[in-house]
């Protein structure tokens, strides 16, 4: 599991050591040995921070294991070596305080259930099973609401009443951050990734529309597209939607690996809020018609109290009303919407898409399955090592690309592997989501998921509710307990089922998972950007 109950102990070097934090409390005990429950419980508890009871008077630290930080591919969405959430939780007897009940009502109120009934059910099903059931219900209800905002119209065709106003922010909030690309993270110069309208350098061997795009480039890619949207207006009175092009992900990325105070990390975000509060357009609907695009995961912007990792941007009261589009959402926040991680494919035309679809549907998939990733030796509860062992035990069926030894540095190596494979294993890494899920879908490789938070609870606008149409799910607990051999399990998926899933992925999903280039002229298809904008414009 991506997030484990460990106490963080960062070292000065790039590697971060972790060690278990000892707590005798039974709730913690349960969490440790029931990892899936742990995630739900933790996040729920995190949500209920108005409660005053702190278990055993201590803090639980949620720490995320290290990864090979000098490897770009492996530096996926959630590089958060010392991410921690102070837990303020249930009463010792498992009952919940009135304050917590109030918080539940707040969340559940959004989804229109009878809050008293839900609270009663929850109290009735006490213990961690009840927590999990309750947490899942809430997530699913929120996703239903987010799905109800899906538009079946392409508003770009007629912009009447659907103007998009893009703020011209002072450059310190965006361009100047890009300017710090050389010095943003200690082990790599990011500048070349931000060239070419943030798509990076072309990858000739993969064909038209392929670029070496950095996984945190979403803010720039989206901004460039927004500036060119046909519904863009220059008069705020004509706007239905306000786009705030603050590169908050780059803002925090530059501090992640530097020893600076939390005040420093938060300062630019706070300046932005001040800047917005001077705008009539912001005050008019208290930010409700404003949207932010953040190219990193929600947790990077939800620092609690005196933790060290990330900013408090998304915890600020002033930002609660606005929509936040992120590569990984906080599952209990209705205004956090997950949108696809950027892949290496940025088609310019319909033909770029159809040519690619044809190529991958015809691809001769020589391996049953593959895994491109790195083990997490510091996180023993992570299932990656087990999967790697199962994979390596039959080389005729499974290919392992070791990202720890640089195997994934070249996008073409990863994409070619995925094009050669029927299934691609996508266990969580440092956070539940993986960019690699999108790389595999774009390569026509059926993703095998082990945690519902990796995709099912993330992307309501871009992936359908029925996940059996495009993926295979294997409960990670079963892998951890060695109850399932993944190779054997996947061999049992019939050729017919594989083909149905692959056709769905390639023809139905793929166009909507990629971000076209900034001048793309797509007629037949809606890409991830247009779908997102249409839904934002549709929402009342
Ligand atoms: C509930 O929250 C309020 C304010 O946040 C606090 O003053 C009060 O002590 C809390 N009550 C309980 C029972 O936790
Ligand atoms: C709640 O949990 C406690 C202790 O585990 C148990 O004794 C009690 O019967 C449970 N209550 C309900 C309503 O299930
Ligand atoms: C970080 O900075 C603080 C204050 O300047 C200093 O006390 C601390 O030793 C530094 N930590 C590291 C790991 O360099
Ligand atoms: C992957 O590569 C790293 C670094 O070379 C090595 O330490 C590790 O053992 C490799 N993992 C496997 C499973 O081969």
Coordinates of C-alpha atoms and ligand atoms in Angstrom, one line a residue:
X1 CA 0.0 0.0 0.0
X2 CA 1.2 3.4 -0.9
X3 CA 0.6 5.0 2.4
X4 CA 1.8 3.1 5.3
X5 CA 1.7 3.6 9.0
X6 CA 5.3 4.5 9.6
X7 CA 7.0 7.2 11.4
X8 CA 9.1 9.2 9.1
X9 CA 12.7 10.0 9.8
X10 CA 14.1 11.9 7.0
X11 CA 17.8 12.0 6.5
X12 CA 19.8 14.7 4.8
X13 CA 20.4 12.6 1.8
X14 CA 18.0 11.8 -1.0
X15 CA 17.0 8.5 0.6
X16 CA 14.6 8.6 3.4
X17 CA 14.6 6.0 6.1
X18 CA 11.4 4.9 7.7
X19 CA 10.7 3.0 10.8
X20 CA 7.6 1.8 12.5
X21 CA 6.2 3.9 15.1
X22 CA 5.1 2.0 18.2
X23 CA 1.7 2.6 19.6
X24 CA -0.3 0.2 21.7
X25 CA -3.7 1.6 20.9
X26 CA -6.0 -1.1 19.5
X27 CA -7.2 1.0 16.7
X28 CA -3.7 1.5 15.5
X29 CA -3.0 -2.2 15.9
X30 CA -5.9 -3.0 13.7
X31 CA -4.8 -0.5 11.1
X32 CA -1.3 -1.9 11.0
X33 CA -2.5 -5.4 10.2
X34 CA -5.4 -4.4 8.0
X35 CA -3.9 -2.1 5.6
X36 CA -6.8 -1.4 3.3
X37 CA -8.9 -0.4 6.3
X38 CA -6.0 1.7 7.3
X39 CA -6.2 3.9 4.3
X40 CA -9.9 4.5 4.6
X41 CA -9.8 5.0 8.3
X42 CA -6.9 7.3 8.1
X43 CA -8.3 9.6 5.5
X44 CA -11.7 9.6 7.2
X45 CA -10.1 10.4 10.5
X46 CA -8.0 13.1 8.7
X47 CA -11.2 14.5 7.4
X48 CA -12.7 14.6 10.9
X49 CA -10.0 16.8 12.2
X50 CA -12.5 18.7 14.3
X51 CA -12.5 15.8 16.7
X52 CA -10.4 16.5 19.7
X53 CA -9.3 13.0 20.8
X54 CA -5.8 12.2 19.8
X55 CA -5.1 8.5 20.1
X56 CA -2.8 7.8 23.1
X57 CA -2.0 11.5 23.1
X58 CA 0.5 10.9 20.3
X59 CA 0.5 11.4 16.6
X60 CA 0.3 8.7 14.0
X61 CA 2.5 9.4 11.1
X62 CA 1.6 8.5 7.7
X63 CA 4.7 8.1 5.9
X64 CA 5.3 7.2 2.3
X65 CA 8.3 5.1 1.4
X66 CA 11.2 6.3 -0.6
X67 CA 11.8 5.7 -4.2
X68 CA 14.7 6.1 -6.5
X69 CA 14.6 9.8 -6.6
X70 CA 17.1 10.1 -9.4
X71 CA 14.9 8.3 -11.7
X72 CA 12.4 10.4 -13.5
X73 CA 9.9 7.7 -14.6
X74 CA 9.8 6.4 -11.1
X75 CA 9.3 9.8 -9.7
X76 CA 5.6 9.4 -10.2
X77 CA 2.8 11.5 -8.8
X78 CA 3.5 11.1 -5.2
X79 CA 7.0 11.6 -4.2
X80 CA 6.4 12.4 -0.6
X81 CA 9.0 10.9 1.5
X82 CA 7.9 12.5 4.7
X83 CA 4.2 13.0 4.3
X84 CA 2.4 12.8 7.6
X85 CA -1.0 13.4 8.9
X86 CA -1.6 13.9 12.6
X87 CA -4.5 11.7 13.6
X88 CA -7.2 13.0 15.8
X89 CA -9.6 10.3 16.1
X90 CA -12.4 8.4 17.7
X91 CA -12.9 8.0 21.4
X92 CA -11.1 5.1 22.9
X93 CA -14.3 3.0 23.1
X94 CA -14.8 3.4 19.4
X95 CA -17.7 5.9 19.8
X96 CA -17.6 9.1 18.0
X97 CA -17.7 12.6 19.4
X98 CA -20.5 15.0 18.6
X99 CA -18.1 17.1 16.6
X100 CA -17.2 14.1 14.4
X101 CA -20.9 13.5 13.8
X102 CA -21.2 17.1 12.7
X103 CA -18.4 16.6 10.2
X104 CA -20.0 13.5 8.8
X105 CA -23.2 15.4 8.4
X106 CA -21.4 18.1 6.5
X107 CA -19.9 15.6 4.0
X108 CA -23.0 13.5 3.7
X109 CA -25.2 16.6 3.3
X110 CA -23.4 17.3 0.0
X111 CA -24.6 14.0 -1.5
X112 CA -28.2 14.4 -0.4
X113 CA -28.5 11.4 1.9
X114 CA -30.3 11.6 5.2
X115 CA -27.3 12.4 7.4
X116 CA -28.9 11.1 10.6
X117 CA -29.6 7.7 9.0
X118 CA -26.0 7.5 7.7
X119 CA -24.6 8.4 11.0
X120 CA -26.8 5.9 12.7
X121 CA -25.7 3.2 10.3
X122 CA -22.1 4.0 10.8
X123 CA -22.4 3.9 14.6
X124 CA -24.3 0.6 14.3
X125 CA -21.5 -0.9 12.2
X126 CA -18.8 0.1 14.5
X127 CA -15.3 -1.1 14.3
X128 CA -13.1 -0.9 11.2
X129 CA -15.4 -2.8 8.9
X130 CA -18.1 -0.2 9.6
X131 CA -15.6 2.6 9.0
X132 CA -14.6 1.1 5.7
X133 CA -18.1 0.5 4.5
X134 CA -19.1 4.0 5.5
X135 CA -16.0 5.6 3.9
X136 CA -16.6 3.8 0.6
X137 CA -20.3 4.8 0.6
X138 CA -19.3 8.4 1.0
X139 CA -16.7 8.3 -1.8
X140 CA -19.1 6.6 -4.1
X141 CA -21.8 9.1 -3.5
X142 CA -19.5 12.0 -4.1
X143 CA -18.3 10.5 -7.3
X144 CA -21.9 10.1 -8.4
X145 CA -22.4 13.8 -7.9
X146 CA -19.2 14.5 -9.9
X147 CA -20.4 12.2 -12.7
X148 CA -23.8 14.1 -12.8
X149 CA -21.8 17.1 -14.1
X150 CA -20.7 15.3 -17.2
X151 CA -21.7 17.2 -20.3
X152 CA -22.8 15.6 -23.5
X153 CA -22.3 18.8 -25.4
X154 CA -19.2 20.2 -27.0
X155 CA -19.4 23.7 -25.9
X156 CA -16.5 24.8 -28.0
X157 CA -18.9 24.5 -31.0
X158 CA -21.1 27.2 -29.6
X159 CA -19.8 29.4 -26.8
X160 CA -23.0 31.3 -26.1
X161 CA -23.1 32.0 -22.4
X162 CA -20.1 29.8 -21.8
X163 CA -17.2 32.3 -21.7
X164 CA -13.9 31.3 -20.1
X165 CA -11.9 34.1 -18.5
X166 CA -8.2 33.3 -18.0
X167 CA -6.6 35.5 -15.5
X168 CA -3.5 37.2 -16.5
X169 CA -1.7 36.6 -13.2
X170 CA 1.5 38.4 -12.2
X171 CA 4.4 36.2 -13.5
X172 CA 5.5 35.2 -10.1
X173 CA 2.5 32.8 -10.0
X174 CA 3.4 30.9 -13.1
X175 CA 6.1 32.0 -15.6
X176 CA 8.7 32.8 -13.0
X177 CA 8.3 29.4 -11.4
X178 CA 9.0 27.7 -14.8
X179 CA 12.1 29.9 -14.9
X180 CA 13.4 28.1 -11.9
X181 CA 13.4 24.8 -13.7
X182 CA 17.1 24.4 -13.5
X183 CA 17.1 24.4 -9.7
X184 CA 13.8 23.0 -8.9
X185 CA 14.9 19.6 -7.8
X186 CA 18.4 18.8 -6.8
X187 CA 19.1 15.8 -9.1
X188 CA 17.7 16.9 -12.5
X189 CA 17.4 19.9 -14.6
X190 CA 13.7 20.1 -15.6
X191 CA 14.1 22.9 -18.3
X192 CA 14.1 20.7 -21.3
X193 CA 10.7 19.2 -20.2
X194 CA 9.1 22.6 -20.3
X195 CA 10.2 23.4 -23.8
X196 CA 7.9 22.9 -26.7
X197 CA 4.9 24.3 -24.9
X198 CA 5.6 22.0 -22.0
X199 CA 5.3 18.8 -24.0
X200 CA 9.1 18.3 -24.0
X201 CA 11.3 16.9 -26.8
X202 CA 9.7 14.9 -29.6
X203 CA 10.2 11.1 -29.5
X204 CA 10.6 10.4 -33.1
X205 CA 10.7 6.6 -32.8
X206 CA 7.2 6.5 -31.4
X207 CA 5.7 8.6 -34.2
X208 CA 3.6 11.7 -34.6
X209 CA 2.5 13.4 -31.5
X210 CA 4.9 11.7 -29.1
X211 CA 7.0 13.8 -26.7
X212 CA 9.1 13.3 -23.6
X213 CA 6.6 15.0 -21.3
X214 CA 7.3 15.4 -17.7
X215 CA 4.7 14.0 -15.4
X216 CA 4.3 17.3 -13.5
X217 CA 3.7 19.4 -16.7
X218 CA -0.1 19.4 -16.5
X219 CA -0.4 23.0 -15.2
X220 CA 1.5 24.4 -18.2
X221 CA -0.2 22.1 -20.8
X222 CA -3.6 23.0 -19.5
X223 CA -2.9 26.7 -19.4
X224 CA -1.6 26.8 -22.9
X225 CA -4.8 25.1 -24.1
X226 CA -7.1 27.3 -22.1
X227 CA -5.5 30.5 -23.6
X228 CA -6.5 29.1 -27.0
X229 CA -10.0 27.8 -26.2
X230 CA -12.6 29.2 -28.6
X231 CA -14.8 30.2 -25.7
X232 CA -12.1 32.4 -24.2
X233 CA -13.4 35.9 -23.3
X234 CA -11.5 39.0 -22.4
X235 CA -14.3 40.7 -20.5
X236 CA -15.0 39.1 -17.1
X237 CA -18.7 40.0 -17.4
X238 CA -19.1 37.6 -20.2
X239 CA -17.5 34.7 -18.3
X240 CA -19.1 31.6 -16.9
X241 CA -15.9 30.1 -15.8
X242 CA -12.7 31.7 -14.4
X243 CA -9.4 29.9 -14.9
X244 CA -6.7 30.7 -12.4
X245 CA -3.4 29.7 -14.0
X246 CA -1.3 29.4 -10.8
X247 CA 1.3 26.7 -11.1
X248 CA 0.9 25.5 -7.6
X249 CA 2.5 22.1 -8.3
X250 CA 5.7 23.7 -9.5
X251 CA 5.5 26.2 -6.6
X252 CA 5.7 23.3 -4.0
X253 CA 8.0 21.1 -6.1
X254 CA 10.7 23.7 -5.8
X255 CA 10.5 23.4 -2.0
X256 CA 10.0 19.7 -1.5
X257 CA 13.7 18.9 -1.3
X258 CA 15.0 22.1 0.3
X259 CA 15.2 22.9 4.0
X260 CA 12.8 25.8 4.2
X261 CA 10.2 26.7 6.7
X262 CA 6.5 26.1 6.2
X263 CA 5.9 29.8 6.0
X264 CA 8.1 30.0 2.9
X265 CA 6.3 27.1 1.3
X266 CA 2.9 28.7 1.9
X267 CA 3.8 32.2 1.0
X268 CA 3.1 32.4 -2.7
X269 CA -0.3 30.6 -2.3
X270 CA -1.3 33.1 0.3
X271 CA -0.3 36.0 -1.9
X272 CA -2.5 34.5 -4.6
X273 CA -5.4 34.4 -2.3
X274 CA -4.8 38.1 -1.5
X275 CA -4.6 38.9 -5.2
X276 CA -7.9 37.1 -5.9
X277 CA -9.6 38.8 -3.0
X278 CA -9.1 42.1 -4.7
X279 CA -11.0 41.0 -7.7
X280 CA -14.7 41.6 -8.0
X281 CA -15.0 38.5 -10.2
X282 CA -13.7 36.3 -7.3
X283 CA -15.9 37.9 -4.7
X284 CA -19.1 37.8 -6.8
X285 CA -19.7 34.1 -6.3
X286 CA -17.1 33.5 -3.6
X287 CA -14.9 31.6 -5.9
X288 CA -17.5 29.0 -6.9
X289 CA -17.1 29.6 -10.6
X290 CA -13.3 29.5 -10.4
X291 CA -11.1 26.6 -11.4
X292 CA -7.5 25.7 -10.5
X293 CA -5.4 23.0 -12.2
X294 CA -2.7 21.5 -10.1
X295 CA -0.3 19.1 -11.6
X296 CA 0.6 17.2 -8.4
X297 CA -1.4 15.1 -6.0
X298 CA -3.9 16.6 -3.6
X299 CA -1.9 15.6 -0.5
X300 CA 0.9 17.8 -1.6
X301 CA -1.4 20.8 -0.9
X302 CA -3.0 19.5 2.3
X303 CA -0.3 19.8 4.9
X304 CA -1.7 19.5 8.4
X305 CA -0.3 21.5 11.4
X306 CA 3.4 21.2 11.9
X307 CA 4.1 18.4 9.3
X308 CA 6.9 19.1 6.9
X309 CA 5.7 18.0 3.5
X310 CA 3.8 20.2 1.1
X311 CA 1.7 23.4 1.4
X312 CA -1.6 24.2 3.0
X313 CA -3.1 25.6 -0.2
X314 CA -6.1 23.4 -0.4
X315 CA -6.8 23.6 3.3
X316 CA -7.3 27.3 3.1
X317 CA -10.9 28.3 3.8
X318 CA -10.8 30.7 0.9
X319 CA -10.2 28.0 -1.7
X320 CA -12.9 25.5 -0.6
X321 CA -15.6 26.7 -3.0
X322 CA -13.5 26.5 -6.2
X323 CA -13.0 23.5 -8.4
X324 CA -9.6 21.9 -8.2
X325 CA -8.5 19.6 -11.0
X326 CA -5.6 17.4 -9.9
X327 CA -3.8 14.2 -11.1
X328 CA -4.9 12.7 -7.8
X329 CA -7.9 13.9 -5.8
X330 CA -8.7 13.8 -2.1
X331 CA -11.5 11.3 -2.2
X332 CA -13.7 13.0 0.4
X333 CA -13.6 16.4 -1.2
X334 CA -16.4 17.1 -3.7
X335 CA -14.5 19.9 -5.4
X336 CA -11.4 17.9 -6.0
X337 CA -11.7 16.3 -9.4
X338 CA -9.1 13.9 -10.7
X339 CA -8.1 14.4 -14.4
X340 CA -5.6 12.2 -16.3
X341 CA -1.9 12.4 -15.7
X342 CA -0.3 13.7 -18.8
X343 CA 1.1 11.0 -21.0
X344 CA 3.8 11.2 -23.7
X345 CA 1.1 11.3 -26.5
X346 CA -0.2 14.7 -27.6
X347 CA -2.0 14.2 -30.9
X348 CA -2.4 17.1 -33.3
X349 CA -5.1 15.7 -35.5
X350 CA -7.8 13.1 -35.6
X351 CA -5.5 11.1 -37.9
X352 CA -2.7 11.0 -35.2
X353 CA -5.3 9.3 -33.0
X354 CA -6.7 6.9 -35.5
X355 CA -3.2 6.0 -36.8
X356 CA -2.1 5.2 -33.2
X357 CA -5.3 3.3 -32.5
X358 CA -4.7 1.1 -35.5
X359 CA -1.1 0.5 -34.5
X360 CA -1.8 -0.6 -31.0
X361 CA -4.9 -2.7 -31.8
X362 CA -2.7 -4.6 -34.3
X363 CA 0.3 -4.8 -32.0
X364 CA 1.6 -8.3 -31.5
X365 CA 1.4 -8.7 -27.7
X366 CA 4.1 -11.3 -27.0
X367 CA 3.9 -11.1 -23.2
X368 CA 0.9 -11.9 -21.1
X369 CA 1.9 -9.2 -18.6
X370 CA 4.5 -6.8 -17.6
X371 CA 5.5 -4.5 -14.8
X372 CA 7.5 -1.3 -15.1
X373 CA 8.3 0.0 -11.7
X374 CA 10.6 -0.1 -8.7
X375 CA 10.3 -2.2 -5.6
X376 CA 9.7 -0.5 -2.3
X377 CA 12.2 -2.2 -0.1
X378 CA 11.6 0.3 2.7
X379 CA 7.9 -0.4 2.7
X380 CA 7.5 -4.1 3.5
X381 CA 3.7 -3.9 3.3
X382 CA 3.9 -2.7 -0.3
X383 CA 3.0 -5.5 -2.7
X384 CA 5.5 -4.6 -5.4
X385 CA 8.2 -7.1 -4.3
X386 CA 5.7 -9.9 -4.3
X387 CA 4.5 -9.0 -7.7
X388 CA 8.1 -8.7 -9.0
X389 CA 8.8 -12.2 -7.7
X390 CA 5.7 -13.6 -9.2
X391 CA 6.6 -11.9 -12.5
X392 CA 10.2 -13.1 -12.5
X393 CA 9.2 -16.6 -11.8
X394 CA 7.9 -17.1 -15.3
X395 CA 9.8 -15.0 -17.9
X396 CA 7.8 -16.4 -20.8
X397 CA 4.7 -14.8 -19.4
X398 CA 5.8 -11.7 -17.6
X399 CA 8.4 -9.0 -18.2
X400 CA 9.8 -6.8 -15.5
X401 CA 11.3 -3.5 -16.3
X402 CA 13.4 -2.4 -13.3
X403 CA 12.9 1.4 -12.9
X404 CA 15.5 1.4 -10.0
X405 CA 18.2 0.6 -12.5
X406 CA 17.2 3.2 -15.0
X407 CA 15.2 0.8 -17.2
X408 CA 12.3 3.3 -17.4
X409 CA 14.3 6.4 -18.2
X410 CA 13.4 6.2 -21.9
X411 CA 9.7 6.6 -22.5
X412 CA 10.0 4.4 -25.7
X413 CA 11.2 1.5 -23.6
X414 CA 8.2 1.7 -21.4
X415 CA 5.7 2.3 -24.2
X416 CA 7.2 -0.5 -26.3
X417 CA 7.0 -2.9 -23.4
X418 CA 3.3 -2.0 -22.8
X419 CA 2.5 -2.4 -26.5
X420 CA 4.0 -5.9 -26.3
X421 CA 1.9 -6.9 -23.2
X422 CA -1.7 -7.9 -22.7
X423 CA -1.8 -6.7 -19.1
X424 CA 0.1 -4.1 -17.2
X425 CA 0.5 -4.4 -13.4
X426 CA -0.2 -1.1 -11.7
X427 CA 0.3 -1.5 -7.9
X428 CA 0.3 1.7 -5.9
X429 CA 3.7 3.4 -5.3
X430 CA 4.2 6.3 -3.0
X431 CA 0.6 7.4 -3.5
X432 CA -2.4 5.4 -4.9
X433 CA -2.4 6.8 -8.4
X434 CA 0.2 6.1 -11.1
X435 CA 0.9 8.0 -14.3
X436 CA 1.8 4.5 -15.6
X437 CA -1.9 3.6 -15.6
X438 CA -2.4 6.2 -18.3
X439 CA 0.7 5.0 -20.2
X440 CA -0.7 1.5 -20.2
X441 CA -4.1 2.6 -21.4
X442 CA -2.6 4.7 -24.1
X443 CA -0.6 1.6 -25.2
X444 CA -3.6 -0.6 -25.3
X445 CA -2.4 -2.7 -22.4
X446 CA -5.1 -3.6 -19.9
X447 CA -4.2 -2.2 -16.5
X448 CA -4.4 -4.5 -13.5
X449 CA -5.2 -2.6 -10.4
X450 CA -4.8 -3.5 -6.8
X451 CA -6.3 -0.5 -5.0
X452 CA -9.6 1.2 -5.9
X453 CA -8.0 4.6 -5.2
X454 CA -5.5 4.1 -8.0
X455 CA -8.1 4.9 -10.6
X456 CA -11.7 4.0 -9.8
X457 CA -12.2 6.7 -7.1
X458 CA -10.2 9.3 -9.0
X459 CA -11.3 10.1 -12.5
X460 CA -15.1 10.3 -12.7
X461 CA -15.1 12.4 -15.9
X462 CA -12.6 10.3 -17.9
X463 CA -13.1 6.7 -16.7
X464 CA -16.5 5.0 -16.5
X465 CA -18.0 3.7 -13.3
X466 CA -18.0 0.1 -14.6
X467 CA -14.3 -0.5 -14.3
X468 CA -14.5 -4.1 -15.5
X469 CA -14.8 -2.6 -19.0
X470 CA -11.2 -1.5 -19.0
X471 CA -9.3 -3.1 -16.1
X472 CA -8.8 -6.2 -14.0
X473 CA -9.0 -5.7 -10.2
X474 CA -7.1 -7.9 -7.8
X475 CA -7.5 -7.1 -4.1
X476 CA -4.0 -6.2 -2.8
X477 CA -4.6 -7.9 0.5
X478 CA -4.9 -11.2 -1.4
X479 CA -1.5 -10.6 -3.0
X480 CA 0.0 -9.6 0.3
X481 CA -1.3 -12.8 1.9
X482 CA -0.1 -14.8 -1.1
X483 CA -3.6 -16.0 -1.7
X484 CA -3.3 -15.2 -5.4
X485 CA -0.8 -15.7 -8.1
X486 CA -1.2 -12.9 -10.5
X487 CA 0.2 -14.8 -13.5
X488 CA -2.2 -17.6 -13.0
X489 CA -5.1 -15.3 -12.4
X490 CA -4.5 -13.3 -15.6
X491 CA -4.1 -16.5 -17.7
X492 CA -7.7 -17.3 -16.8
X493 CA -9.0 -14.1 -18.4
X494 CA -10.3 -15.3 -21.8
X495 CA -9.1 -14.0 -25.1
X496 CA -12.6 -12.8 -25.8
X497 CA -12.7 -10.7 -22.6
X498 CA -9.2 -9.3 -23.3
X499 CA -10.2 -8.2 -26.7
X500 CA -13.4 -6.6 -25.5
X501 CA -11.5 -4.7 -22.9
X502 CA -8.8 -3.7 -25.3
X503 CA -11.3 -2.4 -27.9
X504 CA -13.1 -0.4 -25.3
X505 CA -9.8 1.1 -24.1
X506 CA -8.5 1.9 -27.5
X507 CA -11.6 3.1 -29.2
X508 CA -13.7 4.5 -26.4
X509 CA -11.3 5.7 -23.7
X510 CA -8.0 6.6 -25.3
X511 CA -8.9 9.8 -27.1
X512 CA -10.3 11.2 -23.9
X513 CA -7.2 10.3 -21.9
X514 CA -4.7 12.3 -23.8
X515 CA -4.0 16.1 -24.0
X516 CA -3.7 17.2 -27.6
X517 CA -1.0 19.6 -28.6
X518 CA -1.7 23.3 -28.2
X519 CA -2.8 23.8 -31.8
X520 CA -4.6 20.5 -32.1
X521 CA -7.5 20.4 -34.5
X522 CA -9.6 17.5 -33.3
X523 CA -13.0 17.2 -34.9
X524 CA -14.0 13.6 -34.4
X525 CA -12.6 13.2 -30.9
X526 CA -12.8 15.0 -27.6
X527 CA -9.5 14.9 -25.7
X528 CA -9.0 15.0 -22.0
X529 CA -8.8 18.8 -22.0
X530 CA -12.0 19.4 -24.0
X531 CA -14.0 16.9 -21.9
X532 CA -12.8 18.6 -18.8
X533 CA -13.7 22.1 -20.0
X534 CA -17.1 21.0 -21.3
X535 CA -18.0 19.5 -17.9
X536 CA -16.9 22.6 -16.1
X537 CA -19.0 24.8 -18.3
X538 CA -22.0 22.5 -18.0
X539 CA -22.0 22.5 -14.2
X540 CA -24.4 25.0 -12.8
Ligands
LIG1 C1 -16.0 20.5 19.3 O1 -15.4 21.5 18.6 C2 -15.4 22.8 19.3 C3 -14.8 23.9 18.4 O2 -14.2 23.3 17.3 C4 -14.6 22.7 20.6 O3 -14.5 23.9 21.3 C5 -15.2 21.6 21.4 O4 -14.4 21.4 22.6 C6 -15.4 20.3 20.7 N1 -16.1 19.4 21.5 C7 -15.8 18.1 21.6 C8 -16.8 17.3 22.5 O5 -14.9 17.6 21.1
LIG2 C1 -19.6 -2.0 18.9 O1 -18.4 -2.5 19.2 C2 -18.3 -3.0 20.5 C3 -16.9 -3.4 20.8 O2 -16.3 -4.0 19.7 C4 -19.3 -4.1 20.7 O3 -19.3 -4.6 22.1 C5 -20.7 -3.6 20.5 O4 -21.6 -4.6 20.5 C6 -20.8 -2.9 19.1 N1 -22.0 -2.3 18.9 C7 -22.8 -2.5 17.8 C8 -24.1 -1.7 17.8 O5 -22.5 -3.2 16.9
LIG3 C1 17.2 23.0 8.3 O1 17.3 24.4 8.7 C2 17.2 24.6 10.1 C3 17.1 26.1 10.4 O2 18.0 26.8 9.5 C4 18.4 23.9 10.8 O3 18.3 24.1 12.2 C5 18.4 22.4 10.5 O4 19.5 21.8 11.0 C6 18.4 22.2 9.0 N1 18.2 20.8 8.7 C7 18.9 20.2 7.8 C8 18.6 18.7 7.6 O5 19.7 20.7 7.1
LIG4 C1 16.5 -3.4 -9.7 O1 17.7 -2.6 -9.8 C2 18.3 -2.3 -8.6 C3 19.4 -1.3 -8.9 O2 20.2 -1.8 -9.9 C4 18.7 -3.5 -7.9 O3 19.3 -3.2 -6.6 C5 17.5 -4.4 -7.7 O4 17.9 -5.6 -7.1 C6 16.8 -4.7 -9.0 N1 15.6 -5.4 -8.6 C7 15.3 -6.6 -9.1 C8 14.0 -7.2 -8.6 O5 15.9 -7.1 -10.0

